[in-house]
CSV table of C-alpha atoms in Angstrom, one decimal:
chain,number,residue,atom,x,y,z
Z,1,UNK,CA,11.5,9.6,29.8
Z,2,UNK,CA,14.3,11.2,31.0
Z,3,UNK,CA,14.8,11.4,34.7
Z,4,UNK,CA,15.6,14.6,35.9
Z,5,UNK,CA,17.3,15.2,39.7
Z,6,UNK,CA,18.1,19.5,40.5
Z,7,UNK,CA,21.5,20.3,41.9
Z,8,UNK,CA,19.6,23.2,43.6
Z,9,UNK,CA,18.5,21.0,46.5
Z,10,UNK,CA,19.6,18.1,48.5
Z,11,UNK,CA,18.7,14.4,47.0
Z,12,UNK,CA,16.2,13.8,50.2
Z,13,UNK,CA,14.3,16.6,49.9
Z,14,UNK,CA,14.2,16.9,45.5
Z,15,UNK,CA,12.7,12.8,46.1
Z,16,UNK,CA,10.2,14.0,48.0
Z,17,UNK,CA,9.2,16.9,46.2
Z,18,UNK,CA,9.1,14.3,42.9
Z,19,UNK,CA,7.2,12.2,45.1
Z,20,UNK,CA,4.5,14.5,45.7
Z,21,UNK,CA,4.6,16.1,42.4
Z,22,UNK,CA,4.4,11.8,41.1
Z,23,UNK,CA,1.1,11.7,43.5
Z,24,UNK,CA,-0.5,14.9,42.7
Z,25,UNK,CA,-0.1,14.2,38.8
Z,26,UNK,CA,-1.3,10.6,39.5
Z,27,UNK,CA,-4.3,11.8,41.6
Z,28,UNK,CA,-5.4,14.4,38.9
Z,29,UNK,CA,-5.8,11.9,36.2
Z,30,UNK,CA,-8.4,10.5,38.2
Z,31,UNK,CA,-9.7,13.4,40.0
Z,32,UNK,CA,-10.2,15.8,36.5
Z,33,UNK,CA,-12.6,12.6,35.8
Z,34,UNK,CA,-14.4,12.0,38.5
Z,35,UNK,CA,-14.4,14.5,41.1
Z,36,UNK,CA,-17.3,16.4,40.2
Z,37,UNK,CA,-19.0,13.2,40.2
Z,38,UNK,CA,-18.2,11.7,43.5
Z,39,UNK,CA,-17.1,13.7,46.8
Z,40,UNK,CA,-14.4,11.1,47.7
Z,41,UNK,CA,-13.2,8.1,45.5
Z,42,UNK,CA,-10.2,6.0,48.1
Z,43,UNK,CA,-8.1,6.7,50.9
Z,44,UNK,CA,-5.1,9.3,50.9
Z,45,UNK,CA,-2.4,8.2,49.7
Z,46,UNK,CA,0.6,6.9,52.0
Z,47,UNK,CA,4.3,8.5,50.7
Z,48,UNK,CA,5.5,5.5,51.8
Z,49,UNK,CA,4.2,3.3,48.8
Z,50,UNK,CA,5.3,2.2,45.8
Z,51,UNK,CA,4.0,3.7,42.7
Z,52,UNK,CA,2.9,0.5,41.1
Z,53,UNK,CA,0.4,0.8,44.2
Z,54,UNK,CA,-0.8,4.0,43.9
Z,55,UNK,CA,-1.2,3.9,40.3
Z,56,UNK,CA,-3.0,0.4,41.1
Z,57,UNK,CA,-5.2,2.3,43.6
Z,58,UNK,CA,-6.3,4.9,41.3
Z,59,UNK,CA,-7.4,2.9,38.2
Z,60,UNK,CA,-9.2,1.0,40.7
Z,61,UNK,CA,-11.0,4.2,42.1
Z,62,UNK,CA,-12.2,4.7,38.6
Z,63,UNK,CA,-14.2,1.5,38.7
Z,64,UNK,CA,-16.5,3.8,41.4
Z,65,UNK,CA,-18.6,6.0,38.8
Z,66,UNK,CA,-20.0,3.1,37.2
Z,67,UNK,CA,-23.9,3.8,37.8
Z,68,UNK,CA,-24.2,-0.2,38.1
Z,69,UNK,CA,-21.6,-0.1,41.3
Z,70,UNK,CA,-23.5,-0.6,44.6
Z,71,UNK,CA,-23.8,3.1,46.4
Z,72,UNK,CA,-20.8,4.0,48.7
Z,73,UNK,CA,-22.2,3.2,52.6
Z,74,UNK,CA,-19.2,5.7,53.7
Z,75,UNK,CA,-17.1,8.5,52.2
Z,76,UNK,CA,-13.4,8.2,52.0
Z,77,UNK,CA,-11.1,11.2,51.6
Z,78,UNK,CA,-10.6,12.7,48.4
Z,79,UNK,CA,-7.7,11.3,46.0
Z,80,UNK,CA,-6.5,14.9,47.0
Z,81,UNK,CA,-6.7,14.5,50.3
Z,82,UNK,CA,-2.4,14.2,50.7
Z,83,UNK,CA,-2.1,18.1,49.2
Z,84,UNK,CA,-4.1,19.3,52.8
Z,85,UNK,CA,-2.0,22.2,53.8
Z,86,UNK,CA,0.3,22.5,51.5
Z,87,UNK,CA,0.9,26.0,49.6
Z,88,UNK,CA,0.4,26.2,46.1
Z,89,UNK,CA,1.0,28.9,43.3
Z,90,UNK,CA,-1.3,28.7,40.4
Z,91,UNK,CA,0.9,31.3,37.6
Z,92,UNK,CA,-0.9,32.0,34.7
Z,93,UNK,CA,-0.1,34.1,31.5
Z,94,UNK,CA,-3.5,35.6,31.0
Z,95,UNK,CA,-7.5,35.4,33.1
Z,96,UNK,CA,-9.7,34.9,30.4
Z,97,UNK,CA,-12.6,32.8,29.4
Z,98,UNK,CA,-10.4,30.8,26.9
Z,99,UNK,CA,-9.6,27.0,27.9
Z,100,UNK,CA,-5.6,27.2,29.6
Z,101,UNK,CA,-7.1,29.6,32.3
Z,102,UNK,CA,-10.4,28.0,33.0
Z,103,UNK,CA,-9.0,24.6,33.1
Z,104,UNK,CA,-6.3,26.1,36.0
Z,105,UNK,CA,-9.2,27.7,37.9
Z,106,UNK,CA,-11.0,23.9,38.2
Z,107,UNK,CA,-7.5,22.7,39.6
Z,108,UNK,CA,-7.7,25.6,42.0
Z,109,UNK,CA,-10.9,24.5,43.2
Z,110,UNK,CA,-10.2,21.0,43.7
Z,111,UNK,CA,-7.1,21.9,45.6
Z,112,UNK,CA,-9.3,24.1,47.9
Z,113,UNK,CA,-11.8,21.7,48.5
Z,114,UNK,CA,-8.9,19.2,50.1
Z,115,UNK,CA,-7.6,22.2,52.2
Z,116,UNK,CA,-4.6,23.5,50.1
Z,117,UNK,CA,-3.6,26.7,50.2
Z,118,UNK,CA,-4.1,28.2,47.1
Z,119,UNK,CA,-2.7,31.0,45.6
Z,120,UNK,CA,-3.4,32.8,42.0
Z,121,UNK,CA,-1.4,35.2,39.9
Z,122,UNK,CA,-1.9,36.3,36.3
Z,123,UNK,CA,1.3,37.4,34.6
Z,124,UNK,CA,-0.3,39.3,31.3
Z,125,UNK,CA,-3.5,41.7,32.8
Z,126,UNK,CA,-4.7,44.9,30.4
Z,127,UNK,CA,-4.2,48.4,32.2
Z,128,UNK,CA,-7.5,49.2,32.2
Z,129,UNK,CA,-10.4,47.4,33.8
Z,130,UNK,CA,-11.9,44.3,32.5
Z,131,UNK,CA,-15.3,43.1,33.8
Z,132,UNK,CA,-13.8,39.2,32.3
Z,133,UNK,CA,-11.3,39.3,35.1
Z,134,UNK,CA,-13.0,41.0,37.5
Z,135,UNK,CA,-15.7,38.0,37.7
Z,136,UNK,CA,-13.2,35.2,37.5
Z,137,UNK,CA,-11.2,36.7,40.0
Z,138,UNK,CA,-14.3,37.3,42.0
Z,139,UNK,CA,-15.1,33.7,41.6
Z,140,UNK,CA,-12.1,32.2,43.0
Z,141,UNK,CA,-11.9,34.7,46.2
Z,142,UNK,CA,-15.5,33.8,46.8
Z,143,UNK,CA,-14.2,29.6,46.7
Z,144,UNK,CA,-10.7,31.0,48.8
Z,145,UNK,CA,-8.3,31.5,46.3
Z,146,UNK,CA,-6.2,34.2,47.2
Z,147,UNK,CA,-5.8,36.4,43.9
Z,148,UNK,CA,-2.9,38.8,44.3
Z,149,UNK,CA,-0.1,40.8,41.7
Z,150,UNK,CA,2.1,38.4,40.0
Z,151,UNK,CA,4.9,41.0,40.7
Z,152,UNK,CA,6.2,42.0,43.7
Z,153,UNK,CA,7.3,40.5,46.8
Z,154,UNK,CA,4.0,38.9,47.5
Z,155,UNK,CA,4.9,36.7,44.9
Z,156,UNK,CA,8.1,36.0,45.4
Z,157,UNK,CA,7.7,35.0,48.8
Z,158,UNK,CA,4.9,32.8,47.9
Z,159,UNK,CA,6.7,30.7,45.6
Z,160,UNK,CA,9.9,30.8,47.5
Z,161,UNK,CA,7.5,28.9,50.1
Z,162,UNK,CA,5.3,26.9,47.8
Z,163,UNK,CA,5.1,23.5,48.0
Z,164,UNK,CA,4.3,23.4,44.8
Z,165,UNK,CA,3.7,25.7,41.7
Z,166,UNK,CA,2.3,25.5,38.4
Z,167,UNK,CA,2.9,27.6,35.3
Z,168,UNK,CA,0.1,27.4,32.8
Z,169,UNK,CA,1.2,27.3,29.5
Z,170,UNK,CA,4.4,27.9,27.9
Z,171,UNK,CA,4.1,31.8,28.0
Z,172,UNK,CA,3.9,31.4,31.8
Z,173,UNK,CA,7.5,30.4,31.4
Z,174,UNK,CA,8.4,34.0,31.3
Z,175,UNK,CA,7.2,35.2,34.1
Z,176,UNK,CA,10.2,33.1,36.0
Z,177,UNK,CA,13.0,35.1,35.1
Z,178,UNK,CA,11.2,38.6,35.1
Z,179,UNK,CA,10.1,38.0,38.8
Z,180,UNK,CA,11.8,35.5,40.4
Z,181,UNK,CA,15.2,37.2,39.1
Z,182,UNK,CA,18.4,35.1,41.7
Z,183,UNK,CA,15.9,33.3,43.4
Z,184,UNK,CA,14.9,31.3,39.8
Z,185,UNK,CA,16.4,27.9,40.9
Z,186,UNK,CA,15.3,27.7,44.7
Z,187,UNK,CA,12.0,27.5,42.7
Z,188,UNK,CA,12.5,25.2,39.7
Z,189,UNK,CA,12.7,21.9,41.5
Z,190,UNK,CA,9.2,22.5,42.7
Z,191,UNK,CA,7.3,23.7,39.3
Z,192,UNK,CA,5.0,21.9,37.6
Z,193,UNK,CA,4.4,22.9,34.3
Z,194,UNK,CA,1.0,22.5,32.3
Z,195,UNK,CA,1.6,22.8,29.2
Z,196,UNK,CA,-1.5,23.2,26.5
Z,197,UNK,CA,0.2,24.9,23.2
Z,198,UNK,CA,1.2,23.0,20.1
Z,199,UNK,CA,2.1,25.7,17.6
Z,200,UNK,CA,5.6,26.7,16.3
Z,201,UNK,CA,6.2,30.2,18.0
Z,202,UNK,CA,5.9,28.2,21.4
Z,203,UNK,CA,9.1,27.3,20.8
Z,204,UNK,CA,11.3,29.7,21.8
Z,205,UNK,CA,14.1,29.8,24.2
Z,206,UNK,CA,12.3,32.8,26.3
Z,207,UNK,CA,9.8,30.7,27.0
Z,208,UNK,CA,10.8,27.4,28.1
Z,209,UNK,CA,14.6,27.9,28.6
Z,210,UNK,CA,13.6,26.6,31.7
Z,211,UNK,CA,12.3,23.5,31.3
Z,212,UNK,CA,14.9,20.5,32.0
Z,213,UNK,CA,14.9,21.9,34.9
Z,214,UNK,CA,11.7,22.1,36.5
Z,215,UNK,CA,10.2,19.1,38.5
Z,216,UNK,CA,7.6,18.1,35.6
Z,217,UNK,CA,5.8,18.9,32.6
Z,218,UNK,CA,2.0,17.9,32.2
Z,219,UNK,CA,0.7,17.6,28.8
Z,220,UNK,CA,-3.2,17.1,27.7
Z,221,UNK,CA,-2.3,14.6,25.0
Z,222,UNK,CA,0.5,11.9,24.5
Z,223,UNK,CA,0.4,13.2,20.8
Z,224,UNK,CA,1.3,16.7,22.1
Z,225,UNK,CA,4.0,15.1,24.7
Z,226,UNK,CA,6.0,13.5,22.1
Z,227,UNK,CA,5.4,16.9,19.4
Z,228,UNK,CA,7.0,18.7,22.7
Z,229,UNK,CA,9.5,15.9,23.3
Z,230,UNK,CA,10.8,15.8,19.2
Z,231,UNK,CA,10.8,20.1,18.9
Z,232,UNK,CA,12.6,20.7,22.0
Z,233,UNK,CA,15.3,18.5,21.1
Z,234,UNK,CA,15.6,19.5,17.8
Z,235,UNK,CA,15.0,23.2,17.7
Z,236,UNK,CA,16.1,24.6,21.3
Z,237,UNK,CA,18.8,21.5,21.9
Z,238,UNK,CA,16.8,20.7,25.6
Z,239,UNK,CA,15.2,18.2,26.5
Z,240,UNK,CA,11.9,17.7,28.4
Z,241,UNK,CA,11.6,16.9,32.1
Z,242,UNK,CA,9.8,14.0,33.1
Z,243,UNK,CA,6.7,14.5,31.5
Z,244,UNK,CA,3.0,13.3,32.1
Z,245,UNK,CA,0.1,13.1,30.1
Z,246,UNK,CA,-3.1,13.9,32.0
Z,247,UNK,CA,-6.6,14.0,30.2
Z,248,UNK,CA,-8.8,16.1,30.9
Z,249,UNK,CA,-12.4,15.2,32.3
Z,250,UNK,CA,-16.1,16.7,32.0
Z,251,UNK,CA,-17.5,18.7,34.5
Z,252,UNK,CA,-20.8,17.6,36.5
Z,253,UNK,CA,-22.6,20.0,34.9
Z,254,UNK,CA,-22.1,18.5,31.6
Z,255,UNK,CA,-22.8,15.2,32.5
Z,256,UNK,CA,-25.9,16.1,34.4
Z,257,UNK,CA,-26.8,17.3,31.2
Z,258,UNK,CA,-26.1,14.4,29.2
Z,259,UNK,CA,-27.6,12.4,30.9
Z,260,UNK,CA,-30.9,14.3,32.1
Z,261,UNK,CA,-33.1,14.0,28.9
Z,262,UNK,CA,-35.6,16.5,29.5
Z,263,UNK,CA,-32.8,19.3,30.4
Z,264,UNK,CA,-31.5,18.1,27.3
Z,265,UNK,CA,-35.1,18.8,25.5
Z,266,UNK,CA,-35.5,22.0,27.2
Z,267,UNK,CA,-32.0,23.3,26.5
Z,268,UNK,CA,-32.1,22.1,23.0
Z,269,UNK,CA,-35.4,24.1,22.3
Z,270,UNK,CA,-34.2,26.9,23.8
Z,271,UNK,CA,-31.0,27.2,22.2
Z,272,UNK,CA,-32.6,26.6,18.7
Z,273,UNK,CA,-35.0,29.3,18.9
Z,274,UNK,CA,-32.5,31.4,19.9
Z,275,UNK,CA,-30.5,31.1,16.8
Z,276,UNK,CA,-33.3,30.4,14.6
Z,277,UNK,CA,-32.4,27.1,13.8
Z,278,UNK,CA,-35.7,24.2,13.4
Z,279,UNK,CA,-35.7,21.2,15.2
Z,280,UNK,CA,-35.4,19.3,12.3
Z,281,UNK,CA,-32.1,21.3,11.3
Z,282,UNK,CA,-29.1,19.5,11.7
Z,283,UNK,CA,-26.3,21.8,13.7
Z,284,UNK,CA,-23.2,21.2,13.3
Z,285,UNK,CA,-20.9,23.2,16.3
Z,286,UNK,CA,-17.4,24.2,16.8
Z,287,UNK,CA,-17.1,25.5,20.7
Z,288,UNK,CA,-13.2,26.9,21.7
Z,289,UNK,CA,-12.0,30.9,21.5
Z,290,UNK,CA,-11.7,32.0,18.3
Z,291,UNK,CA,-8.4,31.9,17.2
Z,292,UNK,CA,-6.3,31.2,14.5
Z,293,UNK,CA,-4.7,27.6,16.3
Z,294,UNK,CA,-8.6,26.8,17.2
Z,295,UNK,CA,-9.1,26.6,13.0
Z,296,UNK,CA,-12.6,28.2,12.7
Z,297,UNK,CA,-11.8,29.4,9.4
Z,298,UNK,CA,-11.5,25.2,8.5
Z,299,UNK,CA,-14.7,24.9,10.2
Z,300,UNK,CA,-16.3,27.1,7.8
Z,301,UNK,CA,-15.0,26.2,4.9
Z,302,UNK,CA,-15.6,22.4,5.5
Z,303,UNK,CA,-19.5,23.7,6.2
Z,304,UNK,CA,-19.6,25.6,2.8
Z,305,UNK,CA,-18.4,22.8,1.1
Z,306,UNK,CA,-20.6,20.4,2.1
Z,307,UNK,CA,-23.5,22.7,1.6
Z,308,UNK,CA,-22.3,22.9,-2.3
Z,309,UNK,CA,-21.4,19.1,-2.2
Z,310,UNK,CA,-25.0,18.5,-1.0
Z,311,UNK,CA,-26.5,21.2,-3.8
Z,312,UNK,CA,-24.7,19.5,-6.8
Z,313,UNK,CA,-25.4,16.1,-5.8
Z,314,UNK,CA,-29.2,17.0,-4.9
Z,315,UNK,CA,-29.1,15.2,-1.3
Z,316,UNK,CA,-32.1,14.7,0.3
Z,317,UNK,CA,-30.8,16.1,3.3
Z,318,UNK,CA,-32.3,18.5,6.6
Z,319,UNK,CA,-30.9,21.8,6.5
Z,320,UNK,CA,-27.2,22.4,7.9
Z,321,UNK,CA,-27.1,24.9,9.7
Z,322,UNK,CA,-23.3,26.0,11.6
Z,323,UNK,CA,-22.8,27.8,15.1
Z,324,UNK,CA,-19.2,28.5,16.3
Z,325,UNK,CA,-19.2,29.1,20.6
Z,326,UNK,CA,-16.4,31.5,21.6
Z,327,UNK,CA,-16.2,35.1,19.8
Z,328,UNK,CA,-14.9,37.7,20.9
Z,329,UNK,CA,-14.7,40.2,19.0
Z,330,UNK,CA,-12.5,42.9,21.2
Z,331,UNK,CA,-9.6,40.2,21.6
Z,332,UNK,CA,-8.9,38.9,17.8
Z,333,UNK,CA,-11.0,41.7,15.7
Z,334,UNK,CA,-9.2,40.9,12.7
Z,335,UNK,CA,-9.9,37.0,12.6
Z,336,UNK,CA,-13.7,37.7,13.5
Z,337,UNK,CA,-14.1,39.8,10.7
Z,338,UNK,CA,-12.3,37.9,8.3
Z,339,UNK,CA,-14.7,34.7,9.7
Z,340,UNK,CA,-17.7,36.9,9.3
Z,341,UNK,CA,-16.6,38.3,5.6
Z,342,UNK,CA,-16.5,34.9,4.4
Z,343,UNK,CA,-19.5,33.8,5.0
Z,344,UNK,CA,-21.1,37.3,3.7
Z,345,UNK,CA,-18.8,36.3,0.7
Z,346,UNK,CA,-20.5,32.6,0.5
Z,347,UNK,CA,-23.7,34.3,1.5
Z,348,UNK,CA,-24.5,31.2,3.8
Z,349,UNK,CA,-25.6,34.3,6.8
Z,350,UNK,CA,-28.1,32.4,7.5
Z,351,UNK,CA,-26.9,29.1,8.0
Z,352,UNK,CA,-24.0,30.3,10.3
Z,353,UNK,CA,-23.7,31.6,13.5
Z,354,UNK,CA,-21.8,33.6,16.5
Z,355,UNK,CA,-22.4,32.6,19.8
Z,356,UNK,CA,-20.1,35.0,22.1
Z,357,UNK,CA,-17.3,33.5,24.6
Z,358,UNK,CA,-19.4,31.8,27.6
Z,359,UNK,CA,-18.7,29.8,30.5
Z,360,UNK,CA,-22.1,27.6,29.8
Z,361,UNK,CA,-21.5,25.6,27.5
Z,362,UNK,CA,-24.3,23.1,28.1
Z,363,UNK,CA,-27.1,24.3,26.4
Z,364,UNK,CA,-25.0,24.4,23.2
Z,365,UNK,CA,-23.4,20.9,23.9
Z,366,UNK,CA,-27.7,19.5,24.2
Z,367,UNK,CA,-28.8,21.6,21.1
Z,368,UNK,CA,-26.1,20.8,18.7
Z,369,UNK,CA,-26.3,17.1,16.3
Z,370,UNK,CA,-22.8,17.3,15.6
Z,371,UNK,CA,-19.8,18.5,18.1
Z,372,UNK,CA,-16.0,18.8,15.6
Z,373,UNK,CA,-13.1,19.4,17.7
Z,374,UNK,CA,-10.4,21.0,16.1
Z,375,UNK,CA,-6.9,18.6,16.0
Z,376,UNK,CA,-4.2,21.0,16.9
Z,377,UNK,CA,-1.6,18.6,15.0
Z,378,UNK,CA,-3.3,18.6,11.7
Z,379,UNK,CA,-4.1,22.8,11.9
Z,380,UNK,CA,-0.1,23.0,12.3
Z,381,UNK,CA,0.9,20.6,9.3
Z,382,UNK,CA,-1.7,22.3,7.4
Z,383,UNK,CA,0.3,25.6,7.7
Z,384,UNK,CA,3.8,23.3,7.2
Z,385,UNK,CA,6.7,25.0,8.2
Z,386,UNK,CA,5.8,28.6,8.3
Z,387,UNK,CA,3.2,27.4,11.2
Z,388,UNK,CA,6.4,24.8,13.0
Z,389,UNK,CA,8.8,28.4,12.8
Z,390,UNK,CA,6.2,30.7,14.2
């Protein structure tokens, strides 16, 4: 990977920003693991080591949530511990019960629970009121996230004295130039950017013009780092900062869950009656937002299939039945319906179902046999190019 040193600042003060930016990254692989799991996993860690230690120190903080591993007599401070006072601005494009947001609120909460100084805009907000938003912003002022206009001097001011901030998703890029106007490059050299997307009409200068230029770039996958590494050279002519793959973790709750077999009874039940589906039934789930990147329509026509594979072949099999978690019905209308037609068309009503957008996931997660997560790489090649050119 490239390395990538601003002109905007001095060299002393750009290695220490990296340094922390190195640490943080380094420290969330661990912490979007573990954290819910264990209040404090090793001590904090000292600027002054090498990174060959820290990364040492962190794998070995992993070895911690083994349930075999003798209990902790004492806790240490958090992995997270080194971010204690220090500003951070969270930008992101939308608030919305859809993965990019949610997964930037749980870094918001971790930083607060070290002591960071957290701060939250949202660059894309609908003029009218939205009782989605209203919650989640609720939510993070009730944990002390200071929720404010991502316009304005407010927010200029609070990234021009960030010690770090991090644009969520490649749309966030936007907001940049639209806000931050002259002061753009005081801020660059301290930007992280988490970067989710993997679909063509990402890929636009407007969006990440910006991007050698920022401090980092944090990817989910190392398949979607080197998709974002190959399109940026070839397509925009940039290349990518230094760039870090971080995957994501579970929450407690899902592991509490997991792991708990009588919730996992309960829920099950409950979640079965509630769609009408036996306990016998084998369900089959597909939980992200409904859109057309999240490939619904290939979960559904993958379920119909195998329901007419099963018919012609006479399979002695329990009934399928297929529930997709995330509707929404006022944000991509035209994609619900055309979901919903099809399977009026198939007339497999009854073996399909809607579950709306939720933030509990769990009960669906017990009650389903069979969880398919949607590949993001093979929903693009399956549109070829006209998906790659947006």
């Amino acid at each position: 990977m490239a390395k990538h040193a601003s002109a905007a600042v001095g060299w002393g003060h750009h290695h220490l920003q990296k340094r922390w930016l190195l640490a943080l990254l380094l420290m969330l692989t661990v912490s979007m693991v573990i954290a819910f799991f264990i209040r404090a996993a090793f001590d904090s860690c000292d600027r002054n080591v090498s990174v060959d230690n820290v990364i040492s120190s962190a794998r070995d903080s992993v070895q911690v949530v083994d349930k075999r591993a003798p209990q902790i007599a004492a806790a240490k401070p958090s992995p997270l511990s080194f971010m204690k006072s220090k500003i951070v601005l969270l930008v992101s494009h939308e608030l919305s019960l859809s993965g990019g947001p949610l997964l930037l609120m749980e870094l918001a909460f971790l930083l607060r629970s070290v002591g960071a100084e957290v701060n939250w805009v949202t660059f894309m907000k609908p003029s009218e009121t939205d009782e989605v938003i209203y919650s989640l912003e609720h939510k993070m002022l009730d944990r002390g996230v200071q929720v404010f206009s991502a316009f304005g001097k407010e927010a200029i001011d609070t990234a021009l004295r960030a010690d770090l901030v991090v644009l969520n998703t490649a749309v966030a890029g936007k907001w940049l130039d639209y806000v931050l106007k002259e002061d753009v490059h005081r801020v660059l050299p301290k930007v992280l950017w988490w970067i989710h997307e993997m679909r063509g009409h990402y890929f636009k200068l407007e969006y990440v013009k910006h991007l050698p230029s920022v401090a980092g770039a944090m990817i989910d996958s190392h398949v979607t780092a080197e998709y974002w590494k190959n399109r940026t050279q070839e397509r925009l002519k940039i290349k990518m900062p230094e760039t870090y793959v971080v995957h994501l973790g579970n929450s407690n709750e899902l592991m509490q869950v997991a792991e708990d077999s009588v919730a996992k009874r309960v829920l099950r039940e409950h979640v079965r009656e509630s769609l009408g589906v036996r306990n016998d039934d084998l369900l089959f789930a597909l939980i992200n937002s409904v859109s057309r990147g999240k490939g619904q329509d290939l979960f559904l026509r993958s379920f119909y299939e195998a329901l007419q594979l099963i018919k012609q072949k006479k399979m002695q099999v329990p009934p399928l039945h297929a529930v997709i978690v995330g509707s929404d019905m006022s944000a991509h209308m035209k994609l619900e319906m055309e979901l919903r037609d099809y399977v009026m068309q198939k007339k497999i009503q009854d073996r399909v179902h809607f579950v709306n957008k939720t933030l509990t996931v769990a009960p669906y997660l017990a009650a389903v046999d069979v969880l398919v997560q949607n590949s993001q790489v093979n929903l693009t090649c399956r549109d070829g190019e006209n998906a790659l050119d947006g």
